[in-house]
Short mmCIF file of C-alpha atoms in Angstrom, two decimals:
data_model
loop_
_atom_site.label_atom_id
_atom_site.label_comp_id
_atom_site.label_asym_id
_atom_site.label_seq_id
_atom_site.Cartn_x
_atom_site.Cartn_y
_atom_site.Cartn_z
CA UNK A 299 -17.33 -20.51 6.68
CA UNK A 300 -15.95 -20.38 3.01
CA UNK A 301 -19.47 -19.01 1.68
CA UNK A 302 -18.10 -15.28 2.60
CA UNK A 303 -15.17 -15.41 0.29
CA UNK A 304 -17.25 -15.30 -2.62
CA UNK A 305 -16.72 -11.68 -4.16
CA UNK A 306 -19.15 -9.01 -4.65
CA UNK A 307 -17.60 -8.27 -8.34
CA UNK A 308 -18.11 -10.37 -11.19
CA UNK A 309 -15.13 -10.71 -13.48
CA UNK A 310 -14.65 -12.28 -16.73
CA UNK A 311 -12.32 -15.28 -17.42
CA UNK A 312 -8.30 -14.52 -17.01
CA UNK A 313 -7.14 -12.97 -20.12
CA UNK A 314 -3.87 -11.34 -21.47
CA UNK A 315 -3.14 -7.72 -20.74
CA UNK A 316 -3.57 -7.06 -24.61
CA UNK A 317 -5.43 -9.33 -26.11
CA UNK A 318 -5.07 -8.26 -29.68
CA UNK A 319 -1.40 -7.92 -30.29
CA UNK A 320 0.93 -7.38 -33.22
CA UNK A 321 2.95 -10.63 -33.89
CA UNK A 322 6.34 -10.48 -32.41
CA UNK A 323 9.33 -9.73 -34.76
CA UNK A 324 12.21 -12.51 -35.06
CA UNK A 325 15.73 -11.06 -34.85
CA UNK A 326 17.54 -11.18 -38.24
CA UNK A 327 20.59 -12.60 -38.62
CA UNK A 328 22.14 -9.81 -40.57
CA UNK A 329 23.67 -7.02 -38.02
CA UNK A 330 22.92 -3.91 -40.59
CA UNK A 331 18.89 -4.70 -40.86
CA UNK A 332 18.97 -5.22 -36.63
CA UNK A 333 20.70 -1.76 -36.30
CA UNK A 334 18.62 -0.34 -38.72
CA UNK A 335 15.56 -1.62 -36.95
CA UNK A 336 16.94 -0.49 -33.44
CA UNK A 337 17.76 2.71 -34.65
CA UNK A 338 13.93 3.45 -35.91
CA UNK A 339 12.59 2.12 -32.83
CA UNK A 340 14.70 4.77 -30.91
CA UNK A 341 14.92 7.13 -32.84
CA UNK A 342 15.09 10.61 -31.39
CA UNK A 343 15.91 8.70 -28.24
CA UNK A 344 19.58 10.25 -27.17
CA UNK A 345 20.16 7.90 -24.38
CA UNK A 346 20.09 4.67 -26.52
CA UNK A 347 23.60 3.86 -26.98
CA UNK A 348 24.86 1.66 -29.92
CA UNK A 349 28.51 0.86 -29.21
CA UNK A 350 30.10 -0.91 -32.07
CA UNK A 351 33.06 -3.74 -31.37
CA UNK A 352 34.72 -7.04 -32.80
CA UNK A 353 33.65 -10.35 -31.42
CA UNK A 354 35.05 -13.89 -32.54
CA UNK A 355 35.98 -11.71 -35.63
CA UNK A 356 32.34 -10.66 -36.06
CA UNK A 357 30.90 -7.04 -36.16
CA UNK A 358 29.21 -6.66 -33.08
CA UNK A 359 26.48 -4.50 -31.73
CA UNK A 360 26.05 -3.46 -27.79
CA UNK A 361 22.92 -1.71 -26.91
CA UNK A 362 22.22 0.00 -23.58
CA UNK A 363 20.48 2.83 -22.18
CA UNK A 364 22.88 5.08 -20.96
CA UNK A 365 22.21 5.96 -17.19
CA UNK A 366 20.47 2.86 -16.12
CA UNK A 367 23.79 1.01 -16.61
CA UNK A 368 26.63 0.45 -14.33
CA UNK A 369 29.33 1.77 -16.28
CA UNK A 370 32.00 0.44 -14.19
CA UNK A 371 30.55 -3.27 -14.11
CA UNK A 372 30.20 -2.85 -17.93
CA UNK A 373 33.82 -1.81 -18.71
CA UNK A 374 35.72 -4.09 -16.23
CA UNK A 375 33.16 -7.06 -15.64
CA UNK A 376 31.07 -7.25 -18.87
CA UNK A 377 34.04 -6.19 -21.61
CA UNK A 378 36.68 -7.60 -19.83
CA UNK A 379 35.20 -11.16 -19.12
CA UNK A 380 33.97 -11.35 -23.00
CA UNK A 381 37.77 -11.03 -24.22
CA UNK A 382 39.36 -13.32 -21.43
CA UNK A 383 36.83 -15.89 -22.70
CA UNK A 384 36.59 -15.36 -26.26
CA UNK A 385 39.46 -17.50 -26.84
CA UNK A 386 38.01 -19.85 -24.85
CA UNK A 387 34.68 -20.38 -26.57
CA UNK A 388 34.40 -23.56 -28.74
CA UNK A 389 31.80 -22.79 -31.13
CA UNK A 390 32.43 -19.24 -32.02
CA UNK A 391 29.12 -18.44 -31.32
CA UNK A 392 26.73 -16.58 -29.03
CA UNK A 393 25.47 -19.28 -27.01
CA UNK A 394 28.54 -20.44 -26.43
CA UNK A 395 29.50 -16.92 -25.05
CA UNK A 396 26.63 -16.68 -22.98
CA UNK A 397 27.47 -20.78 -21.51
CA UNK A 398 30.89 -19.36 -20.76
CA UNK A 399 29.77 -16.20 -19.33
CA UNK A 400 27.47 -18.08 -16.96
CA UNK A 401 30.39 -19.61 -15.54
CA UNK A 402 32.73 -16.53 -15.00
CA UNK A 403 30.52 -13.33 -14.82
CA UNK A 404 30.02 -12.51 -11.43
CA UNK A 405 27.74 -9.58 -11.52
CA UNK A 406 24.38 -9.75 -13.77
CA UNK A 407 21.86 -11.80 -15.12
CA UNK A 408 22.26 -13.47 -18.49
CA UNK A 409 19.67 -14.95 -20.95
CA UNK A 410 19.26 -15.05 -24.58
CA UNK A 411 16.33 -13.33 -26.80
CA UNK A 412 15.25 -13.83 -30.32
CA UNK A 413 12.68 -11.78 -30.76
CA UNK A 414 13.13 -8.02 -31.20
CA UNK A 415 10.44 -7.16 -28.55
CA UNK A 416 11.97 -8.94 -25.94
CA UNK A 417 15.69 -7.15 -27.12
CA UNK A 418 14.01 -3.92 -26.64
CA UNK A 419 12.58 -5.00 -23.20
CA UNK A 420 15.56 -6.22 -22.01
CA UNK A 421 17.22 -3.00 -22.77
CA UNK A 422 14.62 -0.74 -21.02
CA UNK A 423 14.75 -3.02 -18.53
CA UNK A 424 18.43 -2.04 -17.73
CA UNK A 425 20.12 -4.51 -19.28
CA UNK A 426 22.96 -4.61 -22.15
CA UNK A 427 22.10 -6.33 -24.86
CA UNK A 428 25.07 -8.10 -27.14
CA UNK A 429 23.99 -8.62 -30.73
CA UNK A 430 26.87 -10.21 -33.36
CA UNK A 431 26.33 -10.61 -36.85
CA UNK A 432 24.82 -13.95 -38.37
CA UNK A 433 23.33 -14.49 -35.17
CA UNK A 434 19.40 -14.95 -35.02
CA UNK A 435 19.41 -14.25 -31.01
CA UNK A 436 20.74 -11.74 -28.90
CA UNK A 437 22.49 -12.17 -25.94
CA UNK A 438 21.07 -9.73 -22.81
CA UNK A 439 23.22 -9.12 -19.60
CA UNK A 440 21.65 -7.36 -16.27
CA UNK A 441 23.88 -4.67 -15.60
CA UNK A 442 21.15 -1.99 -14.10
CA UNK A 443 21.92 0.94 -11.83
CA UNK A 444 18.74 2.69 -11.12
CA UNK A 445 18.55 5.88 -9.16
CA UNK A 446 16.83 5.17 -5.60
CA UNK A 447 16.77 6.90 -2.16
CA UNK A 448 17.94 4.77 1.24
CA UNK A 449 15.65 3.21 3.69
CA UNK A 450 14.43 5.04 5.94
CA UNK A 451 11.41 5.92 8.18
CA UNK A 452 7.89 6.71 6.83
CA UNK A 453 7.06 9.94 7.68
CA UNK A 454 3.43 9.79 7.42
CA UNK A 455 3.39 6.73 9.75
CA UNK A 456 5.83 7.41 12.60
CA UNK A 457 6.39 5.33 15.90
CA UNK A 458 7.76 5.73 19.09
CA UNK A 459 8.49 2.14 19.53
CA UNK A 460 9.13 -0.48 16.55
CA UNK A 461 11.19 -0.52 13.03
CA UNK A 462 12.16 2.50 11.13
CA UNK A 463 12.52 0.95 8.11
CA UNK A 464 10.16 1.99 5.43
CA UNK A 465 9.40 0.97 2.18
CA UNK A 466 11.04 2.65 -1.08
CA UNK A 467 9.98 2.83 -4.96
CA UNK A 468 11.80 0.09 -5.99
CA UNK A 469 9.72 -2.94 -5.78
CA UNK A 470 12.91 -5.61 -5.66
CA UNK A 471 14.05 -3.79 -2.65
CA UNK A 472 11.01 -3.73 -1.11
CA UNK A 473 10.39 -7.50 -1.42
CA UNK A 474 14.25 -7.94 0.16
CA UNK A 475 12.67 -6.02 3.12
CA UNK A 476 9.96 -8.72 3.55
CA UNK A 477 11.83 -11.07 2.87
CA UNK A 478 14.44 -10.22 5.83
CA UNK A 479 11.37 -10.63 7.72
CA UNK A 480 9.46 -13.81 6.72
CA UNK A 481 12.64 -16.29 6.05
CA UNK A 482 10.53 -19.28 4.69
CA UNK A 483 10.49 -20.77 1.39
CA UNK A 484 6.59 -20.47 1.70
CA UNK A 485 6.70 -16.75 1.50
CA UNK A 486 5.74 -16.55 -2.14
CA UNK A 487 6.28 -13.91 -4.94
CA UNK A 488 4.35 -13.46 -8.16
CA UNK A 489 5.56 -11.09 -10.81
CA UNK A 490 3.04 -9.33 -13.30
CA UNK A 491 3.40 -6.38 -16.02
CA UNK A 492 0.91 -3.86 -16.02
CA UNK A 493 0.72 -0.84 -18.53
CA UNK A 494 1.28 -0.95 -22.28
CA UNK A 495 3.82 1.88 -22.04
CA UNK A 496 5.01 1.92 -18.74
CA UNK A 497 5.83 -1.78 -18.35
CA UNK A 498 5.21 -1.41 -14.65
CA UNK A 499 6.26 -4.28 -12.47
CA UNK A 500 3.96 -5.30 -9.67
CA UNK A 501 4.03 -8.22 -7.20
CA UNK A 502 2.03 -10.35 -5.15
CA UNK A 503 3.28 -11.53 -2.14
CA UNK A 504 1.62 -13.79 0.26
CA UNK A 505 2.29 -16.96 2.77
CA UNK A 506 1.81 -20.28 1.07
CA UNK A 507 -0.96 -22.22 3.22
CA UNK A 508 -1.81 -19.62 5.01
CA UNK A 509 -3.57 -17.56 2.21
CA UNK A 510 -6.46 -18.45 1.32
CA UNK A 511 -6.06 -19.86 -2.44
CA UNK A 512 -9.71 -18.40 -3.59
CA UNK A 513 -8.58 -14.55 -2.56
CA UNK A 514 -4.93 -15.36 -4.11
CA UNK A 515 -6.54 -16.62 -7.79
CA UNK A 516 -8.88 -13.36 -7.45
CA UNK A 517 -6.20 -11.17 -6.93
CA UNK A 518 -4.34 -12.71 -9.59
CA UNK A 519 -7.51 -12.16 -11.93
CA UNK A 520 -8.19 -8.63 -11.12
CA UNK A 521 -4.38 -7.95 -11.84
CA UNK A 522 -4.19 -9.41 -15.27
CA UNK A 523 -7.48 -7.86 -16.43
CA UNK A 524 -6.25 -4.57 -16.07
CA UNK A 525 -5.67 -2.63 -19.45
CA UNK A 526 -4.33 1.01 -19.15
CA UNK A 527 -1.19 2.50 -21.13
CA UNK A 528 0.33 3.14 -17.61
CA UNK A 529 0.84 3.09 -13.90
CA UNK A 530 2.62 5.39 -12.06
CA UNK A 531 1.66 4.89 -8.55
CA UNK A 532 0.13 1.99 -6.51
CA UNK A 533 -3.37 4.24 -6.36
CA UNK A 534 -3.59 3.04 -10.11
CA UNK A 535 -4.06 -0.44 -9.22
CA UNK A 536 -6.18 0.06 -5.90
CA UNK A 537 -9.06 1.65 -8.11
CA UNK A 538 -9.10 -1.10 -10.49
CA UNK A 539 -9.12 -4.00 -7.78
CA UNK A 540 -11.47 -2.53 -5.44
CA UNK A 541 -14.90 -4.05 -4.71
CA UNK A 542 -16.96 -0.98 -4.59
CA UNK A 543 -15.03 2.07 -6.18
CA UNK A 544 -17.94 4.44 -5.07
CA UNK A 545 -17.95 3.79 -1.65
CA UNK A 546 -16.18 6.85 0.84
CA UNK A 547 -14.43 3.86 2.59
CA UNK A 548 -11.12 2.30 1.43
CA UNK A 549 -11.05 -1.33 0.77
CA UNK A 550 -7.65 -1.99 0.54
CA UNK A 551 -4.98 -1.08 3.39
CA UNK A 552 -2.11 1.07 1.84
CA UNK A 553 0.95 1.13 3.97
CA UNK A 554 4.85 1.87 3.84
CA UNK A 555 5.92 0.17 6.38
CA UNK A 556 7.52 -3.89 5.89
CA UNK A 557 6.41 -4.66 9.02
CA UNK A 558 2.65 -4.12 8.99
CA UNK A 559 2.96 -5.90 5.47
CA UNK A 560 4.49 -8.98 7.30
CA UNK A 561 2.37 -8.74 10.32
CA UNK A 562 -0.80 -9.02 7.71
CA UNK A 563 0.57 -11.86 5.54
CA UNK A 564 0.78 -13.87 8.52
CA UNK A 565 -2.96 -13.50 9.04
CA UNK A 566 -3.41 -14.65 5.47
CA UNK A 567 -3.53 -11.90 3.72
CA UNK A 568 -2.08 -10.40 0.38
CA UNK A 569 0.04 -7.70 -0.35
CA UNK A 570 0.91 -6.09 -3.49
CA UNK A 571 4.21 -4.21 -4.38
CA UNK A 572 4.24 -1.71 -7.70
CA UNK A 573 7.92 -0.81 -8.81
CA UNK A 574 7.69 3.22 -8.10
CA UNK A 575 5.69 3.06 -5.50
CA UNK A 576 6.59 2.91 -1.42
CA UNK A 577 3.12 1.89 -0.69
CA UNK A 578 2.38 -1.62 -0.33
CA UNK A 579 -1.25 -2.40 -1.02
CA UNK A 580 -2.97 -5.31 1.26
CA UNK A 581 -6.28 -7.12 0.77
CA UNK A 582 -8.75 -8.43 2.32
CA UNK A 583 -9.29 -5.75 4.64
CA UNK A 584 -12.14 -4.60 7.10
CA UNK A 585 -13.51 -1.60 8.94
CA UNK A 586 -11.40 -2.51 12.26
CA UNK A 587 -8.02 -2.87 10.45
CA UNK A 588 -8.05 0.60 9.69
CA UNK A 589 -8.53 2.01 13.23
CA UNK A 590 -5.16 0.19 14.56
CA UNK A 591 -1.96 1.35 14.67
CA UNK A 592 1.38 -0.56 14.38
CA UNK A 593 2.35 0.63 17.90
CA UNK A 594 -0.40 -1.02 19.46
CA UNK A 595 1.69 -4.42 19.25
CA UNK A 596 4.79 -3.06 19.99
CA UNK A 597 3.63 -1.94 23.78
CA UNK A 598 2.08 -4.07 26.78
CA UNK A 599 -1.48 -4.96 26.03
CA UNK A 600 -3.06 -2.61 28.71
CA UNK A 601 -1.45 0.43 27.09
CA UNK A 602 -2.79 -0.36 23.59
CA UNK A 603 -6.47 -0.97 24.92
CA UNK A 604 -6.52 1.97 26.46
CA UNK A 605 -5.37 4.24 23.78
CA UNK A 606 -8.09 2.07 21.26
CA UNK A 607 -10.92 3.36 23.37
CA UNK A 608 -9.67 6.78 23.50
CA UNK A 609 -9.22 6.73 19.90
CA UNK A 610 -12.49 4.91 19.09
CA UNK A 611 -14.18 8.01 21.06
CA UNK A 612 -12.11 10.42 19.20
CA UNK A 613 -13.34 9.00 16.16
CA UNK A 614 -16.91 9.34 16.93
CA UNK A 615 -16.12 13.33 17.59
CA UNK A 616 -14.63 13.66 14.32
CA UNK A 617 -17.44 12.13 12.72
CA UNK A 618 -20.51 13.28 14.90
CA UNK A 619 -19.63 16.42 17.14
CA UNK A 620 -20.78 19.41 14.39
CA UNK A 621 -23.79 17.72 13.55
CA UNK A 622 -24.43 17.19 17.01
CA UNK A 623 -24.17 20.61 18.06
CA UNK A 624 -26.04 21.89 14.87
CA UNK A 625 -28.92 19.76 15.56
CA UNK A 626 -28.95 20.88 19.44
CA UNK A 627 -28.35 24.46 18.52
CA UNK A 628 -31.30 24.39 16.04
CA UNK A 629 -33.42 21.96 17.01
CA UNK A 630 -32.82 21.03 20.51
CA UNK A 631 -32.03 23.51 22.78
CA UNK A 632 -33.83 21.97 25.67
CA UNK A 633 -31.06 19.04 25.77
CA UNK A 634 -28.74 21.95 27.02
CA UNK A 635 -28.22 22.62 30.64
CA UNK A 636 -29.85 26.36 31.11
CA UNK A 637 -26.26 27.76 32.14
CA UNK A 638 -24.83 26.63 28.94
CA UNK A 639 -27.69 27.49 26.68
CA UNK A 640 -27.17 31.19 28.08
CA UNK A 641 -23.93 31.10 27.41
CA UNK A 642 -24.16 30.00 23.76
CA UNK A 643 -26.93 32.04 23.29
CA UNK A 644 -24.87 35.08 24.31
CA UNK A 645 -22.21 34.01 21.92
CA UNK A 646 -24.07 33.41 19.38
CA UNK A 647 -26.08 36.91 19.40
CA UNK A 648 -23.84 38.56 17.53
CA UNK A 649 -23.44 36.18 14.95
CA UNK A 650 -25.61 36.90 11.37
CA UNK A 651 -25.78 32.95 10.35
CA UNK A 652 -27.79 30.27 11.35
CA UNK A 653 -26.13 27.10 13.02
CA UNK A 654 -25.86 25.29 9.85
CA UNK A 655 -24.17 27.63 7.94
CA UNK A 656 -21.39 28.70 10.69
CA UNK A 657 -20.84 25.05 10.72
CA UNK A 658 -20.28 24.38 7.03
CA UNK A 659 -18.48 28.08 6.86
CA UNK A 660 -16.14 27.21 9.38
CA UNK A 661 -15.57 23.39 8.19
CA UNK A 662 -14.67 24.49 4.79
CA UNK A 663 -12.08 26.98 6.12
CA UNK A 664 -10.51 24.38 8.01
CA UNK A 665 -10.24 22.31 4.85
CA UNK A 666 -8.51 24.64 3.01
CA UNK A 667 -6.08 25.47 5.52
CA UNK A 668 -5.58 21.94 5.81
CA UNK A 669 -5.08 21.46 2.31
CA UNK A 670 -2.84 24.53 2.25
CA UNK A 671 -0.56 23.24 4.96
CA UNK A 672 -0.03 19.88 3.04
CA UNK A 673 0.80 21.73 -0.42
CA UNK A 674 3.04 24.59 1.27
CA UNK A 675 6.53 23.88 1.84
CA UNK A 676 7.19 21.49 4.79
CA UNK A 677 9.22 24.11 6.72
CA UNK A 678 6.44 26.39 6.81
CA UNK A 679 2.98 24.21 5.95
CA UNK A 680 2.35 23.20 9.36
CA UNK A 681 2.89 26.74 10.91
CA UNK A 682 0.52 28.42 8.15
CA UNK A 683 -2.13 25.70 8.93
CA UNK A 684 -2.17 26.09 13.07
CA UNK A 685 -1.42 29.89 13.03
CA UNK A 686 -3.84 30.44 9.94
CA UNK A 687 -6.26 28.50 11.81
CA UNK A 688 -6.27 30.37 15.07
CA UNK A 689 -5.77 33.98 13.42
CA UNK A 690 -8.71 33.30 11.22
CA UNK A 691 -10.88 31.69 13.94
CA UNK A 692 -10.11 34.65 16.14
CA UNK A 693 -10.60 37.76 13.82
CA UNK A 694 -14.08 35.70 12.63
CA UNK A 695 -15.20 35.78 16.06
CA UNK A 696 -14.29 39.25 17.16
CA UNK A 697 -15.71 40.35 13.74
CA UNK A 698 -19.62 38.36 14.64
CA UNK A 699 -19.62 36.39 11.42
CA UNK A 700 -19.34 33.12 13.81
CA UNK A 701 -19.89 32.44 17.45
CA UNK A 702 -16.68 31.14 19.53
CA UNK A 703 -18.67 27.73 20.38
CA UNK A 704 -18.52 26.99 16.79
CA UNK A 705 -14.62 27.74 16.75
CA UNK A 706 -14.39 25.04 19.26
CA UNK A 707 -16.52 22.69 18.09
CA UNK A 708 -14.56 22.46 14.82
CA UNK A 709 -11.20 22.86 16.41
CA UNK A 710 -11.89 19.65 18.65
CA UNK A 711 -13.41 17.75 15.37
CA UNK A 712 -10.07 19.03 13.63
CA UNK A 713 -7.87 17.55 16.48
CA UNK A 714 -9.92 14.42 16.64
CA UNK A 715 -9.64 13.44 12.90
CA UNK A 716 -5.63 13.69 13.88
CA UNK A 717 -6.20 10.48 15.98
CA UNK A 718 -7.44 8.33 13.08
CA UNK A 719 -4.04 6.26 12.05
CA UNK A 720 -4.83 5.63 8.35
CA UNK A 721 -4.95 9.12 6.17
CA UNK A 722 -7.51 7.30 3.95
CA UNK A 723 -9.59 6.26 6.44
CA UNK A 724 -9.46 10.16 8.42
CA UNK A 725 -10.36 11.62 4.72
CA UNK A 726 -13.75 9.43 5.01
CA UNK A 727 -14.66 10.72 7.91
CA UNK A 728 -14.01 14.31 6.98
CA UNK A 729 -16.05 13.62 3.63
CA UNK A 730 -19.22 12.39 5.55
CA UNK A 731 -18.77 15.22 8.11
CA UNK A 732 -20.94 17.28 5.94
CA UNK A 733 -23.73 15.44 4.66
CA UNK A 734 -24.15 14.71 8.13
CA UNK A 735 -24.54 18.69 9.32
CA UNK A 736 -27.00 18.78 6.11
CA UNK A 737 -29.04 16.52 8.03
CA UNK A 738 -28.51 17.86 11.17
CA UNK A 739 -29.56 21.18 10.32
CA UNK A 740 -32.27 20.14 8.26
CA UNK A 741 -33.78 17.42 10.59
CA UNK A 742 -32.23 17.40 13.67
CA UNK A 743 -31.27 14.63 15.98
CA UNK A 744 -33.63 12.25 13.68
CA UNK A 745 -31.31 13.31 10.78
CA UNK A 746 -28.46 12.53 12.43
CA UNK A 747 -29.54 9.11 13.77
CA UNK A 748 -30.80 8.56 9.96
CA UNK A 749 -27.34 9.25 8.71
CA UNK A 750 -25.70 6.98 10.94
CA UNK A 751 -28.16 3.90 10.19
CA UNK A 752 -27.39 4.63 6.23
CA UNK A 753 -23.68 4.35 7.19
CA UNK A 754 -23.96 1.03 9.18
CA UNK A 755 -26.25 -0.18 6.65
CA UNK A 756 -22.99 0.54 3.68
CA UNK A 757 -20.53 -0.63 6.01
CA UNK A 758 -22.23 -3.86 6.47
CA UNK A 759 -23.00 -4.34 2.28
CA UNK A 760 -19.35 -3.93 1.81
CA UNK A 761 -16.72 -6.76 1.11
CA UNK A 762 -13.23 -6.47 0.64
CA UNK A 763 -12.11 -9.33 -1.96
CA UNK A 764 -15.30 -11.14 -0.78
CA UNK A 765 -14.64 -10.44 3.03
CA UNK A 766 -17.33 -8.73 4.96
CA UNK A 767 -16.16 -5.42 6.08
CA UNK A 768 -17.51 -5.20 9.33
CA UNK A 769 -16.21 -8.93 10.50
CA UNK A 770 -15.49 -9.96 13.09
CA UNK A 771 -18.95 -7.45 14.31
CA UNK A 772 -20.90 -8.58 11.36
CA UNK A 773 -20.80 -11.54 11.11
CA UNK A 774 -19.92 -12.04 15.00
CA UNK A 775 -16.82 -13.82 15.46
CA UNK A 776 -16.13 -13.92 19.58
CA UNK A 777 -12.52 -15.04 18.70
CA UNK A 778 -11.80 -12.33 16.79
CA UNK A 779 -12.99 -9.47 19.12
CA UNK A 780 -9.79 -10.36 21.08
CA UNK A 781 -8.25 -7.81 18.60
CA UNK A 782 -10.95 -5.11 18.22
CA UNK A 783 -12.62 -4.69 21.57
CA UNK A 784 -8.83 -4.73 23.25
CA UNK A 785 -5.70 -5.80 22.36
CA UNK A 786 -5.05 -9.44 23.87
CA UNK A 787 -1.54 -10.23 24.78
CA UNK A 788 0.21 -12.08 21.89
CA UNK A 789 0.01 -15.19 23.76
CA UNK A 790 -3.80 -15.44 24.15
CA UNK A 791 -4.29 -14.26 20.35
CA UNK A 792 -3.77 -18.27 19.54
CA UNK A 793 -5.81 -18.17 16.30
CA UNK A 794 -5.45 -16.30 12.79
CA UNK A 795 -8.48 -14.37 11.73
CA UNK A 796 -11.10 -16.54 10.70
CA UNK A 797 -11.85 -15.64 7.52
CA UNK A 798 -8.62 -15.15 5.73
CA UNK A 799 -6.29 -17.89 7.82
CA UNK A 800 -8.81 -20.67 9.01
CA UNK A 801 -5.93 -22.85 6.47
CA UNK A 802 -3.60 -22.97 9.02
CA UNK A 803 -5.63 -21.68 12.27
CA UNK A 804 -2.87 -22.14 15.17
CA UNK A 805 -0.55 -19.05 15.92
CA UNK A 806 0.46 -20.05 19.46
CA UNK A 807 0.35 -23.24 20.73
CA UNK A 808 -2.15 -24.09 24.08
CA UNK A 809 -0.43 -23.14 27.56
CA UNK A 810 2.41 -21.24 25.35
CA UNK A 811 3.24 -18.36 28.66
CA UNK A 812 6.50 -19.24 29.68
CA UNK A 813 7.47 -16.72 31.96
CA UNK A 814 5.57 -18.04 35.19
CA UNK A 815 5.84 -21.73 34.14
CA UNK A 816 9.79 -21.21 34.03
CA UNK A 817 9.49 -19.07 37.04
CA UNK A 818 7.26 -21.96 39.05
CA UNK A 819 9.86 -24.67 37.91
CA UNK A 820 12.69 -23.19 39.20
CA UNK A 821 11.01 -22.11 42.52
CA UNK A 822 10.69 -26.06 42.82
CA UNK A 823 14.11 -26.97 42.11
CA UNK A 824 15.67 -24.39 44.89
CA UNK A 825 13.34 -25.59 47.16
CA UNK A 826 14.69 -29.09 46.84
#
């Protein structure tokens, strides 16, 4: 089983983010020298506050970023506590002050640093640095207050039934949302810093004992090997760590819902949270994970099973319907019933373009309308895309530019595309639709068959962190089909996925179906 865990990418040994770096500058014990260096470093940074005060009879400098520090905590907690404890410190030094503050200060993380780089990083992270004259180290107190939005439901992943919480742009808040759902010390969090200029915090989270050690190590190595000037969104990380970057299919699952992340962690997968992005990355994934919705697990199992077959059918429609219409209309009209063929021929009689040109023209037009609806303000975007499609389609038919059947085919294809739960996978089908139309317009059904075979070969060759992309269909796992071909009841899905949860495979003990058993025992007692 472990043979599938080998990655399709080759990596160098783990190394530091900046293998060639300047030596760290040690703090000076002269306050004037430290102030001069700070002023030089933060030159033309008007938000950096350098506040002078006196502690232990020594000149002291307090450094922080104005706007990133809670002023109420700074004035009423830190400064007041420092003044109250100044006389209690036996040794009039920074270390004694730090020790005293750790016992009395009610907020903030307190640490000391002896390098100038650590001072700068602490200040830029939202801390308050206290520099004393004659001290070779600096005291950093975390009093950050960063602007953030409230936790609310992700607009891109709506549900009828299920949790309404979504990730936000602060990685610490996102970790809390996961910790609230996974109340176990086995929930592990490993922190990294990526980006030379942004110093973006990246957290790798997993459940110890369930996640495979080799995959966890692979995630660590791929992240530590990233060398870039800045990371603004989680997609920066995604493009660096995916196995085959030129594939149209996503190999990393992205979601803004903590319930989806928690459910995947329980299956032995690993999540990557990036500060500044509400989208979490989940690895490894399979092709089938992208076709399932979170709501499939929040309704009784019969309903999601029916909905899955509807969804799978519409995914095939979204991918193949335009190309099938082009192939049949251009090369295989004998496959169409006579009455329908006469109707289509009559509708296409006024069209000056062949079926291939019609399909490409309408598909490109609808893609443009869809993109316009996304970019326009939310209040008018959906109206423009829907009304624009109706108006342009009707006008094109009346003008004789395209035929009515082609407008119907493209409209059904667009609706079918909306049934795909994951936007990145829906975009893959939209992208593949164009080469399939070209193959259908040149080779007919043989071209569609050739394109389908190429897609299957590519899907079977893909890997996501060493896991086969088409698993559990290829390689076949009968037990894994319980959550693919149909959604089995939760009490029947006793085992975790074979390739990600084999460390601790059992999820539900045997015979765990308490409802009927309990009622049967109750009937026995009442009969006695």
